[in-house]
Every structure is written in C-alpha cells, then in structure tokens.
Amino acid sequence: MALPALSSSGVKFRRVLAHFPQELSLAFAYGSGVFRQAGDKAGPGENNMLDFVFAVDDAVTWHMMNLTKNRSHYSFLKLLGPKQINSVQNYGAGIYYNTLVPCNGRMIKYGVISTDTLIDDLLHWKTLYVAGRLQKPVKILTQNENSKLQAALVSNLKSAVTAAFLMLPESFSEEDLYTQIAGLSYTGDFRMIVGEDRSKVQNIVEPNVPHFQKLYSNILQDCPQVVYKHHLGRLEIKVQKDNLHN
C-alpha cells in the first residue's frame, strides 16, 4: 500500500524536482509554502520558502551527482566532497539540508536522507524528524516501488493513530485526533516554548482537515479499536486503552 498522494500536487513542485538528480526513492514537499495554515488570507504564500525532502538509496553517489549539477547549493562542505557531506548527513536525525537556494523564482530548502535511515525512523521513531513530517499532509512528488519503504510509510501512520488514541478520551472528533497526531513530533520540542507560535499545531490542522482525512480515513475505517463515524466527524474507542498496546 503506497502513501496516499494528495491530488493537489502542483506542476511547480515537479519543476523544482527536475533540477535534481532523479535517483530518488521518495520526494515530497511540505510546510507553510505548500499547505495553507490558519491565519493565511488565501493559499500558501508565494513568499514562503518551499521545503522538500529527498530520500535516496545511495547518498554518496547522489551528492556526487548533485555537486555536478548544483554545486552552488552547498556550503564550504562542497570542498570536502560527497563522502564528507554524507558523513555530516549521518549525524543527528540523519538528514542533510541545503537551504536558501534560489530555484524557479522561489527560495527553497531541501533535505537529503538515506532510504534506510528514513525507514528506520518511520518504523522506530528514532528521532521523529522526518517520520513526524510524514504524519502530516505532504505532497508526494515521486515514490519508487520499494516495498519496505511503502510498508514503513503506512506503519508510521498507523503508529501515529495508536499513539493519539492513548491521549484522547473514549469519544472525540476527527479534528481532535488530527491535532494529537500533528502534535506528536512537537512534543518536547524546546521551540514550542521559546520561539514557535504555541498555536502552531492547531494552525496546521484547522485548514487541512480534508488532507488529514485523505491520509488517515482508510486506516480509521479498518481499525478494530474504534467506531469511525465519518459523516459526523467523530470516533469512539471500543476497547480499553490498555489493550491498544497489544
């Protein structure tokens, strides 16, 4: 089962993708430059940075090709070569970002992560850095036939639903569920205390409930732990919360 692709994925994102080496297992766009947030007057602002993540099977080879095509995107690390860039990428959350990159009249940033590191985060939530982004609506731009990655993407969504159930009462709205899910990756994030808008999670969810539904409706309909009243936008847990661990 592949991750649901949002039908509104635009041509402008694919035009950006055309500037990069195409050896990608997954590429997606995310953030306020892609999805409207509460407080925006219309759609995503044209001045907002566009954010991308590229998953690649062989990061050293991909960086080598990207240095040939887009050397100016890199910091001084370009002088050290693709192997050293990959070494830096393997620290922390296992993702390397190039940021403030002009492309097709917009500013973009893009992160590069190995497919294996992404799968590990999706299955085990080692950092939730990329897995957390994929629990919220994203625009899938390309995805190959890697069955392990496809299964991990779906597993990440199912795990997010189960974790959210444990923090909710026995009866709750869809919006309550999606707010809990969207907040998972921000739990314990120091930026939510200093710097970030404390209503950030709600601002993400409110205008994007239909996108969350597209991600999660099949999982909720097939979930034996809940009664999903789609027409009412409500859910009721059928079993004791302790049993959700089983």
GROMACS .gro file of C-alpha atoms in nm:
model
  246
    1MET     CA    1   0.000   0.000   0.000
    2ALA     CA    2   0.151   0.332  -0.106
    3LEU     CA    3   0.117   0.652   0.094
    4PRO     CA    4  -0.183   0.844  -0.039
    5ALA     CA    5  -0.071   1.112  -0.285
    6LEU     CA    6  -0.257   1.438  -0.248
    7SER     CA    7  -0.427   1.524  -0.575
    8SER     CA    8  -0.335   1.892  -0.549
    9SER     CA    9   0.035   1.823  -0.604
   10GLY     CA   10   0.128   2.106  -0.842
   11VAL     CA   11   0.338   2.138  -1.150
   12LYS     CA   12   0.559   2.398  -0.980
   13PHE     CA   13   0.689   2.137  -0.735
   14ARG     CA   14   0.774   1.893  -1.012
   15ARG     CA   15   0.955   2.168  -1.198
   16VAL     CA   16   1.175   2.215  -0.892
   17LEU     CA   17   1.236   1.840  -0.879
   18ALA     CA   18   1.361   1.848  -1.240
   19HIS     CA   19   1.669   2.043  -1.123
   20PHE     CA   20   1.799   1.749  -0.919
   21PRO     CA   21   1.936   1.400  -0.982
   22GLN     CA   22   1.637   1.173  -1.032
   23GLU     CA   23   1.767   0.871  -0.838
   24LEU     CA   24   1.509   0.919  -0.561
   25SER     CA   25   1.316   0.659  -0.363
   26LEU     CA   26   1.084   0.929  -0.229
   27ALA     CA   27   1.050   1.304  -0.272
   28PHE     CA   28   0.793   1.523  -0.102
   29ALA     CA   29   0.719   1.890  -0.037
   30TYR     CA   30   0.585   2.009   0.297
   31GLY     CA   31   0.528   2.310   0.520
   32SER     CA   32   0.366   2.651   0.500
   33GLY     CA   33   0.486   2.709   0.146
   34VAL     CA   34   0.276   2.411   0.037
   35PHE     CA   35  -0.028   2.397   0.267
   36ARG     CA   36  -0.235   2.685   0.395
   37GLN     CA   37  -0.221   2.748   0.768
   38ALA     CA   38  -0.479   2.924   0.984
   39GLY     CA   39  -0.426   3.298   0.956
   40ASP     CA   40  -0.323   3.287   0.592
   41LYS     CA   41  -0.557   3.505   0.387
   42ALA     CA   42  -0.564   3.272   0.089
   43GLY     CA   43  -0.344   2.978  -0.003
   44PRO     CA   44   0.023   2.923   0.080
   45GLY     CA   45   0.215   3.248   0.048
   46GLU     CA   46   0.421   3.297  -0.264
   47ASN     CA   47   0.695   3.442  -0.045
   48ASN     CA   48   0.712   3.137   0.182
   49MET     CA   49   1.010   2.909   0.139
   50LEU     CA   50   0.933   2.577  -0.028
   51ASP     CA   51   1.055   2.280   0.176
   52PHE     CA   52   1.148   1.941   0.029
   53VAL     CA   53   1.284   1.607   0.148
   54PHE     CA   54   1.461   1.368  -0.090
   55ALA     CA   55   1.519   1.006   0.013
   56VAL     CA   56   1.800   0.835  -0.177
   57ASP     CA   57   1.934   0.479  -0.179
   58ASP     CA   58   2.300   0.583  -0.218
   59ALA     CA   59   2.363   0.920  -0.056
   60VAL     CA   60   2.731   0.946  -0.157
   61THR     CA   61   2.651   0.891  -0.524
   62TRP     CA   62   2.353   1.127  -0.511
   63HIS     CA   63   2.558   1.407  -0.353
   64MET     CA   64   2.831   1.349  -0.612
   65MET     CA   65   2.578   1.395  -0.894
   66ASN     CA   66   2.416   1.692  -0.722
   67LEU     CA   67   2.752   1.862  -0.673
   68THR     CA   68   2.797   1.840  -1.050
   69LYS     CA   69   2.452   1.987  -1.118
   70ASN     CA   70   2.408   2.223  -0.822
   71ARG     CA   71   2.746   2.291  -0.662
   72SER     CA   72   2.640   2.641  -0.551
   73HIS     CA   73   2.371   2.492  -0.322
   74TYR     CA   74   2.632   2.359  -0.079
   75SER     CA   75   2.828   2.534   0.192
   76PHE     CA   76   3.206   2.505   0.225
   77LEU     CA   77   3.148   2.130   0.263
   78LYS     CA   78   3.146   2.106  -0.115
   79LEU     CA   79   3.522   2.143  -0.095
   80LEU     CA   80   3.543   1.821   0.107
   81GLY     CA   81   3.347   1.609  -0.140
   82PRO     CA   82   3.042   1.380  -0.127
   83LYS     CA   83   3.182   1.132   0.125
   84GLN     CA   84   3.234   1.402   0.386
   85ILE     CA   85   2.893   1.553   0.312
   86ASN     CA   86   2.743   1.210   0.371
   87SER     CA   87   2.937   1.179   0.699
   88VAL     CA   88   2.784   1.506   0.817
   89GLN     CA   89   2.442   1.385   0.699
   90ASN     CA   90   2.470   1.077   0.923
   91TYR     CA   91   2.481   1.288   1.241
   92GLY     CA   92   2.168   1.371   1.439
   93ALA     CA   93   1.847   1.297   1.251
   94GLY     CA   94   2.038   1.159   0.952
   95ILE     CA   95   1.935   1.432   0.711
   96TYR     CA   96   2.146   1.696   0.534
   97TYR     CA   97   1.986   2.028   0.436
   98ASN     CA   98   2.080   2.282   0.174
   99THR     CA   99   1.884   2.599   0.245
  100LEU     CA  100   1.818   2.945   0.099
  101VAL     CA  101   1.852   2.802  -0.251
  102PRO     CA  102   1.701   3.014  -0.533
  103CYS     CA  103   1.506   2.794  -0.775
  104ASN     CA  104   1.245   2.889  -1.037
  105GLY     CA  105   1.191   3.229  -0.879
  106ARG     CA  106   1.137   3.091  -0.527
  107MET     CA  107   1.358   3.021  -0.230
  108ILE     CA  108   1.374   2.654  -0.136
  109LYS     CA  109   1.545   2.427   0.111
  110TYR     CA  110   1.586   2.055   0.068
  111GLY     CA  111   1.694   1.775   0.294
  112VAL     CA  112   1.863   1.456   0.179
  113ILE     CA  113   1.817   1.137   0.380
  114SER     CA  114   1.914   0.779   0.302
  115THR     CA  115   1.627   0.542   0.235
  116ASP     CA  116   1.746   0.306   0.512
  117THR     CA  117   1.762   0.589   0.767
  118LEU     CA  118   1.415   0.704   0.668
  119ILE     CA  119   1.271   0.353   0.702
  120ASP     CA  120   1.432   0.320   1.047
  121ASP     CA  121   1.277   0.648   1.162
  122LEU     CA  122   0.936   0.555   1.021
  123LEU     CA  123   0.934   0.218   1.197
  124HIS     CA  124   1.107   0.304   1.525
  125TRP     CA  125   1.067   0.682   1.566
  126LYS     CA  126   1.438   0.717   1.642
  127THR     CA  127   1.413   1.096   1.605
  128LEU     CA  128   1.064   1.155   1.456
  129TYR     CA  129   1.227   1.429   1.249
  130VAL     CA  130   1.115   1.303   0.910
  131ALA     CA  131   0.863   1.047   1.035
  132GLY     CA  132   0.681   1.331   1.213
  133ARG     CA  133   0.659   1.532   0.893
  134LEU     CA  134   0.512   1.231   0.717
  135GLN     CA  135   0.240   1.203   0.983
  136LYS     CA  136   0.104   1.532   0.850
  137PRO     CA  137  -0.010   1.612   0.496
  138VAL     CA  138   0.272   1.634   0.243
  139LYS     CA  139   0.281   1.648  -0.136
  140ILE     CA  140   0.434   1.327  -0.265
  141LEU     CA  141   0.622   1.416  -0.583
  142THR     CA  142   0.777   1.081  -0.662
  143GLN     CA  143   0.789   0.740  -0.494
  144ASN     CA  144   0.951   0.425  -0.627
  145GLU     CA  145   0.840   0.065  -0.581
  146ASN     CA  146   1.048  -0.005  -0.268
  147SER     CA  147   0.806  -0.231  -0.077
  148LYS     CA  148   0.990  -0.188   0.256
  149LEU     CA  149   0.960   0.190   0.229
  150GLN     CA  150   0.594   0.172   0.130
  151ALA     CA  151   0.517  -0.055   0.426
  152ALA     CA  152   0.711   0.172   0.663
  153LEU     CA  153   0.521   0.480   0.546
  154VAL     CA  154   0.188   0.312   0.626
  155SER     CA  155   0.321   0.174   0.957
  156ASN     CA  156   0.419   0.526   1.061
  157LEU     CA  157   0.063   0.648   1.007
  158LYS     CA  158  -0.085   0.354   1.198
  159SER     CA  159   0.155   0.411   1.488
  160ALA     CA  160   0.060   0.780   1.496
  161VAL     CA  161  -0.309   0.686   1.520
  162THR     CA  162  -0.245   0.441   1.804
  163ALA     CA  163  -0.031   0.693   1.997
  164ALA     CA  164  -0.300   0.959   1.956
  165PHE     CA  165  -0.572   0.719   2.082
  166LEU     CA  166  -0.380   0.680   2.408
  167MET     CA  167  -0.400   1.055   2.472
  168LEU     CA  168  -0.768   1.102   2.386
  169PRO     CA  169  -1.095   1.029   2.571
  170GLU     CA  170  -1.326   0.749   2.461
  171SER     CA  171  -1.518   0.979   2.226
  172PHE     CA  172  -1.359   1.258   2.024
  173SER     CA  173  -1.375   1.447   1.697
  174GLU     CA  174  -1.164   1.386   1.390
  175GLU     CA  175  -1.007   1.727   1.442
  176ASP     CA  176  -0.911   1.627   1.798
  177LEU     CA  177  -0.741   1.317   1.657
  178TYR     CA  178  -0.552   1.506   1.388
  179THR     CA  179  -0.444   1.770   1.640
  180GLN     CA  180  -0.295   1.499   1.861
  181ILE     CA  181  -0.122   1.338   1.564
  182ALA     CA  182   0.016   1.668   1.435
  183GLY     CA  183   0.148   1.746   1.783
  184LEU     CA  184   0.340   1.421   1.828
  185SER     CA  185   0.659   1.544   1.662
  186TYR     CA  186   0.646   1.872   1.859
  187THR     CA  187   0.620   1.705   2.199
  188GLY     CA  188   0.927   1.801   2.398
  189ASP     CA  189   1.040   2.043   2.125
  190PHE     CA  190   1.201   2.341   2.302
  191ARG     CA  191   1.093   2.567   2.014
  192MET     CA  192   0.731   2.525   2.125
  193ILE     CA  193   0.827   2.701   2.449
  194VAL     CA  194   1.058   2.964   2.303
  195GLY     CA  195   1.026   3.097   1.950
  196GLU     CA  196   0.744   2.900   1.788
  197ASP     CA  197   0.379   3.007   1.787
  198ARG     CA  198   0.212   2.793   2.056
  199SER     CA  199  -0.095   2.759   1.835
  200LYS     CA  200   0.119   2.619   1.553
  201VAL     CA  201  -0.032   2.270   1.567
  202GLN     CA  202  -0.390   2.398   1.558
  203ASN     CA  203  -0.298   2.634   1.275
  204ILE     CA  204  -0.171   2.335   1.076
  205VAL     CA  205  -0.476   2.118   1.138
  206GLU     CA  206  -0.775   2.354   1.106
  207PRO     CA  207  -0.742   2.443   0.735
  208ASN     CA  208  -0.618   2.098   0.636
  209VAL     CA  209  -0.869   1.853   0.784
  210PRO     CA  210  -0.959   1.719   0.435
  211HIS     CA  211  -0.590   1.646   0.372
  212PHE     CA  212  -0.562   1.463   0.707
  213GLN     CA  213  -0.874   1.266   0.617
  214LYS     CA  214  -0.715   1.156   0.292
  215LEU     CA  215  -0.414   1.028   0.485
  216TYR     CA  216  -0.600   0.853   0.764
  217SER     CA  217  -0.956   0.762   0.660
  218ASN     CA  218  -0.871   0.413   0.531
  219ILE     CA  219  -0.671   0.335   0.845
  220LEU     CA  220  -0.955   0.455   1.068
  221GLN     CA  221  -1.218   0.259   0.873
  222ASP     CA  222  -1.012  -0.060   0.908
  223CYS     CA  223  -0.918  -0.003   1.273
  224PRO     CA  224  -1.087  -0.254   1.505
  225GLN     CA  225  -1.034  -0.034   1.813
  226VAL     CA  226  -1.270   0.245   1.706
  227VAL     CA  227  -1.608   0.320   1.557
  228TYR     CA  228  -1.540   0.579   1.288
  229LYS     CA  229  -1.848   0.793   1.222
  230HIS     CA  230  -1.716   0.965   0.912
  231HIS     CA  231  -2.038   1.153   0.835
  232LEU     CA  232  -2.034   1.304   1.186
  233GLY     CA  233  -1.660   1.356   1.202
  234ARG     CA  234  -1.641   1.162   1.528
  235LEU     CA  235  -1.477   0.847   1.666
  236GLU     CA  236  -1.543   0.625   1.966
  237ILE     CA  237  -1.290   0.384   2.113
  238LYS     CA  238  -1.438   0.036   2.150
  239VAL     CA  239  -1.176  -0.122   2.377
  240GLN     CA  240  -0.990  -0.035   2.693
  241LYS     CA  241  -0.690   0.183   2.623
  242ASP     CA  242  -0.459  -0.070   2.785
  243ASN     CA  243  -0.546  -0.313   2.507
  244LEU     CA  244  -0.414  -0.074   2.241
  245HIS     CA  245  -0.065  -0.190   2.331
  246ASN     CA  246  -0.148  -0.543   2.214
   0.00000   0.00000   0.00000
